[in-house]
Structure formats: structure tokens, C-alpha cells
Short mmCIF file of N, CA and C in Angstrom, two decimals:
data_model
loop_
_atom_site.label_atom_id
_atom_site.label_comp_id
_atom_site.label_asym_id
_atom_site.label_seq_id
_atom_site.Cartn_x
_atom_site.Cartn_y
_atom_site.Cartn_z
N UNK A 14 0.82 -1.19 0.00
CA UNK A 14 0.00 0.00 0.00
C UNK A 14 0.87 1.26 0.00
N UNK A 15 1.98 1.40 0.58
CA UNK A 15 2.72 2.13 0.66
C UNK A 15 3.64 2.92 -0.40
N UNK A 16 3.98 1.56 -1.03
CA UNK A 16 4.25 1.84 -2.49
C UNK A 16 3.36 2.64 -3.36
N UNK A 17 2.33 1.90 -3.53
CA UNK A 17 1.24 2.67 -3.93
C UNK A 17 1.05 4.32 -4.00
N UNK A 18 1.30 4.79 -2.61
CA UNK A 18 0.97 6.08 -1.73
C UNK A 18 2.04 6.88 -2.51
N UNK A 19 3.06 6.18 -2.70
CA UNK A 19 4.67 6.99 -3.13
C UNK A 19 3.96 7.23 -4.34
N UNK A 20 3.88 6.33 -5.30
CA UNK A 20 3.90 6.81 -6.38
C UNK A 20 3.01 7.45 -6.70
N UNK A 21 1.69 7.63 -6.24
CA UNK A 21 0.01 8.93 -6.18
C UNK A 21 0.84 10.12 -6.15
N UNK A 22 1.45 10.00 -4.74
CA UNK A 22 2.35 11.02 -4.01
C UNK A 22 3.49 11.97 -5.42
N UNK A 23 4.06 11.00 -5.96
CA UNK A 23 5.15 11.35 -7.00
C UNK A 23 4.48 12.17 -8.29
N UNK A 24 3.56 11.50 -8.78
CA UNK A 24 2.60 11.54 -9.79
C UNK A 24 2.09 13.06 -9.53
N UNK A 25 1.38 13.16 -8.55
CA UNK A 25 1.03 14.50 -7.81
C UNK A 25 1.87 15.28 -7.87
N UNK A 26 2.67 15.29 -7.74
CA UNK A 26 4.31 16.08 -7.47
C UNK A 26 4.77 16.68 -9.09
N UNK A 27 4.51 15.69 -10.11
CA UNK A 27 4.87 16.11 -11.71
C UNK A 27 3.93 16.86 -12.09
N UNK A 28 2.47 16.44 -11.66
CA UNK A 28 1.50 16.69 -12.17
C UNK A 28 1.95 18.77 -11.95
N UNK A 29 1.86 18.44 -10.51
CA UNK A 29 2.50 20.17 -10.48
C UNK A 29 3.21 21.04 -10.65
N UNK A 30 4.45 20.32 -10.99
CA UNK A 30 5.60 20.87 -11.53
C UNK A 30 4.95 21.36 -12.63
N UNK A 31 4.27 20.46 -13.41
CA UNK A 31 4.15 21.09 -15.26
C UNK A 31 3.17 21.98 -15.23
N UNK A 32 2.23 21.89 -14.12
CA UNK A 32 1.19 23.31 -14.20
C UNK A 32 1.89 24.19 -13.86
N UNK A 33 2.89 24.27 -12.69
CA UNK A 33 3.53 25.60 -12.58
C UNK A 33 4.31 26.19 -13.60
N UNK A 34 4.83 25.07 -14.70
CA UNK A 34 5.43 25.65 -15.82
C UNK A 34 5.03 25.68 -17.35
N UNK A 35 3.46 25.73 -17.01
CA UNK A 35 2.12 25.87 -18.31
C UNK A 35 2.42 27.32 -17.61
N UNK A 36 1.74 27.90 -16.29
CA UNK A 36 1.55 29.00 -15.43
C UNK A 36 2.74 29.61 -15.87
N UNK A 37 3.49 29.58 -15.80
CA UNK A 37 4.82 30.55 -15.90
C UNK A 37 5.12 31.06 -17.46
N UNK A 38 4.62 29.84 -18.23
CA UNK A 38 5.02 29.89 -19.52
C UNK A 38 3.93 31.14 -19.99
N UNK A 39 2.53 30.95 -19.72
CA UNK A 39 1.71 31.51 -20.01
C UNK A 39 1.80 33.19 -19.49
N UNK A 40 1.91 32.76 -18.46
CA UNK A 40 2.39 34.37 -17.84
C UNK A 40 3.65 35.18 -18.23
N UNK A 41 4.72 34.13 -18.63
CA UNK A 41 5.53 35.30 -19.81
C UNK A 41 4.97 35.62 -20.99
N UNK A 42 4.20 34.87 -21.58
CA UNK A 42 3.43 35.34 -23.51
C UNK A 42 3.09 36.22 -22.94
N UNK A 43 2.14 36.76 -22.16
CA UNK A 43 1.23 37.68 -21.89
C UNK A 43 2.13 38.88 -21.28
N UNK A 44 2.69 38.41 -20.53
CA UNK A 44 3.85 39.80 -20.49
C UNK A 44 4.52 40.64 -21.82
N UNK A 45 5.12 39.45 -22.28
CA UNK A 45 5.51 39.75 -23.61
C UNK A 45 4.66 40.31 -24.68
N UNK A 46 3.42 39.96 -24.68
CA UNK A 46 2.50 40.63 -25.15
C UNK A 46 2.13 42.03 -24.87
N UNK A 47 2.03 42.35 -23.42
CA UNK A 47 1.50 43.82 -22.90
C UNK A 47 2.85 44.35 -23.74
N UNK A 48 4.54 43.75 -23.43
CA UNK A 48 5.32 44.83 -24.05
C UNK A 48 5.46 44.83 -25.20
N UNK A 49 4.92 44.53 -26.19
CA UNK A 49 5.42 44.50 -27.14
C UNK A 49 3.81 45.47 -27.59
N UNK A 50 2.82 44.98 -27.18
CA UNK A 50 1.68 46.15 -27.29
C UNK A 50 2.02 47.96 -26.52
N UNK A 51 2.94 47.94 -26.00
CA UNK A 51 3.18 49.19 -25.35
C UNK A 51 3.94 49.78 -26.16
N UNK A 52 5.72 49.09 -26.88
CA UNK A 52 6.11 49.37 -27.66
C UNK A 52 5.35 50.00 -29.14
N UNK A 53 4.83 49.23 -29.29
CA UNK A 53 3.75 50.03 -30.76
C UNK A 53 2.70 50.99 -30.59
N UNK A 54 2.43 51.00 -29.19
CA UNK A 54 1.72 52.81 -28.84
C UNK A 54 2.82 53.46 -28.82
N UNK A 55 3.93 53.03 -28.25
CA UNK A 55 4.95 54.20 -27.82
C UNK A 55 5.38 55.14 -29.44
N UNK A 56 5.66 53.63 -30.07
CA UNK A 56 5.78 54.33 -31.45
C UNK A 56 4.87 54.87 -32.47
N UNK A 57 3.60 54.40 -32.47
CA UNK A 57 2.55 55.08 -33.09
C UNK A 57 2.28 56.57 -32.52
N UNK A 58 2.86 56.60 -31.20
CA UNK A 58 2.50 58.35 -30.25
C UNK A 58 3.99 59.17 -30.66
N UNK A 59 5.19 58.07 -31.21
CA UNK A 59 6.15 59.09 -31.35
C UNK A 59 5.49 59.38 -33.20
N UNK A 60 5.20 58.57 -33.18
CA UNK A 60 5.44 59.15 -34.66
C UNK A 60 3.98 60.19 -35.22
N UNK A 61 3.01 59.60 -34.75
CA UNK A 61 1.78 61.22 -34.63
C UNK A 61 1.96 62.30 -34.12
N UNK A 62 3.19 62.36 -33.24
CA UNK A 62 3.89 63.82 -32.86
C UNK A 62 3.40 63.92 -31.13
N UNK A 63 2.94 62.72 -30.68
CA UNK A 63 2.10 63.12 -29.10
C UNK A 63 3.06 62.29 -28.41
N UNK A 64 3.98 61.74 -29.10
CA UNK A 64 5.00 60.58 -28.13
C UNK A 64 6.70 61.18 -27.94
N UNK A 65 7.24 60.85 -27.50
CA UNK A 65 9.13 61.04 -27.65
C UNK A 65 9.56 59.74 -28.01
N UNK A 66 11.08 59.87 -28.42
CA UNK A 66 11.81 58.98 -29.04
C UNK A 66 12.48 58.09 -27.54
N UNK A 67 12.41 58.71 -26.20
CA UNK A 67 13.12 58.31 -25.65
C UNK A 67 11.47 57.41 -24.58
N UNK A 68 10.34 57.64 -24.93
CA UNK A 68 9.36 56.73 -24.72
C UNK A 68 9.40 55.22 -25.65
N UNK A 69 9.67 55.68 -26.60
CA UNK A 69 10.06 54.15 -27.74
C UNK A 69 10.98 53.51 -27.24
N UNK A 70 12.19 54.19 -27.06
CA UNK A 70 13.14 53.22 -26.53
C UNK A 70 13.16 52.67 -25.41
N UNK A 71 12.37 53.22 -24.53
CA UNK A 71 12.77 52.75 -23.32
C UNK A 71 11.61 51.71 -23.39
N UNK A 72 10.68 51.40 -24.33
CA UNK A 72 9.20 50.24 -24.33
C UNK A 72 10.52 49.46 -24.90
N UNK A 73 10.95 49.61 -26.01
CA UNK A 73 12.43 48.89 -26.53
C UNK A 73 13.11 48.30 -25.59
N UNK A 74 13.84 49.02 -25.17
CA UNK A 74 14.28 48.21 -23.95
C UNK A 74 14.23 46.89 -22.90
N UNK A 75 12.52 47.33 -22.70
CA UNK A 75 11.54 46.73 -21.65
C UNK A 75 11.31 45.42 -22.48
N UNK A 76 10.94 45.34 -23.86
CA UNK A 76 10.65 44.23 -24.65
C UNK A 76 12.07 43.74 -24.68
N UNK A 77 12.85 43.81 -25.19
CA UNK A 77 14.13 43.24 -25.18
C UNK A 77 15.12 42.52 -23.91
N UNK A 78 14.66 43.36 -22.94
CA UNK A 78 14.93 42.40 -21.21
C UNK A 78 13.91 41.28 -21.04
N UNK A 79 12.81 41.92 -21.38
CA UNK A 79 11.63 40.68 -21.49
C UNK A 79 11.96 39.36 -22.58
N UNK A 80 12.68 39.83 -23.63
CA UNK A 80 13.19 38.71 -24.51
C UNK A 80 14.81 38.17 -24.07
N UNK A 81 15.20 38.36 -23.72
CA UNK A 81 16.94 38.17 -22.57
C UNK A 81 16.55 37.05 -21.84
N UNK A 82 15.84 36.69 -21.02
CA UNK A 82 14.70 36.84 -19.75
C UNK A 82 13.89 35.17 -20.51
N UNK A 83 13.18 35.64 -21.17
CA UNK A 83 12.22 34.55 -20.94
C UNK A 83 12.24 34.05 -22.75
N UNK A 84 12.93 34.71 -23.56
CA UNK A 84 12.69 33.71 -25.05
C UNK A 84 11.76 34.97 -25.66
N UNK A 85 11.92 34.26 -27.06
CA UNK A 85 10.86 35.27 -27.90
C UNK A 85 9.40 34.48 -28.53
N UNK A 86 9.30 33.18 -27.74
CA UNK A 86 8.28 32.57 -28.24
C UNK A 86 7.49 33.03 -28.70
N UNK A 87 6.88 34.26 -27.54
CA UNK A 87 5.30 34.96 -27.73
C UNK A 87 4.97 35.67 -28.70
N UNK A 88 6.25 35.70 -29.48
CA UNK A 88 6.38 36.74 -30.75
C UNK A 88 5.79 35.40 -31.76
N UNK A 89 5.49 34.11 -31.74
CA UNK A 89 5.45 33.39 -32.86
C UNK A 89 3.87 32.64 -32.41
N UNK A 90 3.40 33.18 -31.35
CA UNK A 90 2.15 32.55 -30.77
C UNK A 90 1.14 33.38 -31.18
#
């Protein structure tokens, strides 16, 4: 029975590992998403004349640590 218990026990244990890293995975796209959606206001506002150049870069930036960081998957999802 014991045996048994281990391996429920183990099973349980993977089972959560991979949701926490569906969860994590998912929660970087979506990060990656807000920046890369911020980046293209930043630049659609620099370039209608209501934005600065140093608002672009710095969404630039923010997307590019975000891609350092976690991959550029979300760019192909």
C-alpha cells in the first residue's frame, strides 16, 4: 500500500511541476505581449507627434529584457 501512496504522491508532485510551468510559460506570452503592445503605442505616439523617441526606446528596452529573460516565443504565438 505504501508503495502505492509513493507513487500517487510522486505523480502528484509532476502533475504540479508542469502546471507551474504551463503557469509561468503563459504568464511570460502575456507579459511579452502587454510589451510588445506598449512598444507600438509608444511608437505610433512618437510618430503622430504626441510621443518622444526616448518613450520608444525605453518600451524597446523593456521588450528586449523581457526577450533576454524569458525567449521570444510569444512573438510566434
Amino acid at each position: 500500500m505504501a508503495g502505492f501512496l509513493d507513487k500517487a504522491k510522486e505523480q502528484a508532485q509532476r502533475g504540479l511541476t508542469q502546471g507551474k510551468q504551463k503557469l509561468d510559460e503563459v504568464q511570460a506570452q502575456r507579459a511579452g505581449g502587454d510589451l510588445l503592445k506598449k512598444l507600438g503605442a509608444a511608437y505610433y505616439a512618437e510618430r503622430s507627434g504626441s510621443g518622444s523617441p526616448e518613450a520608444t526606446q525605453q518600451a524597446l528596452h523593456a521588450l528586449e529584457a523581457h526577450i533576454a529573460t524569458n525567449g521570444d516565443a510569444f512573438l510566434r504565438a
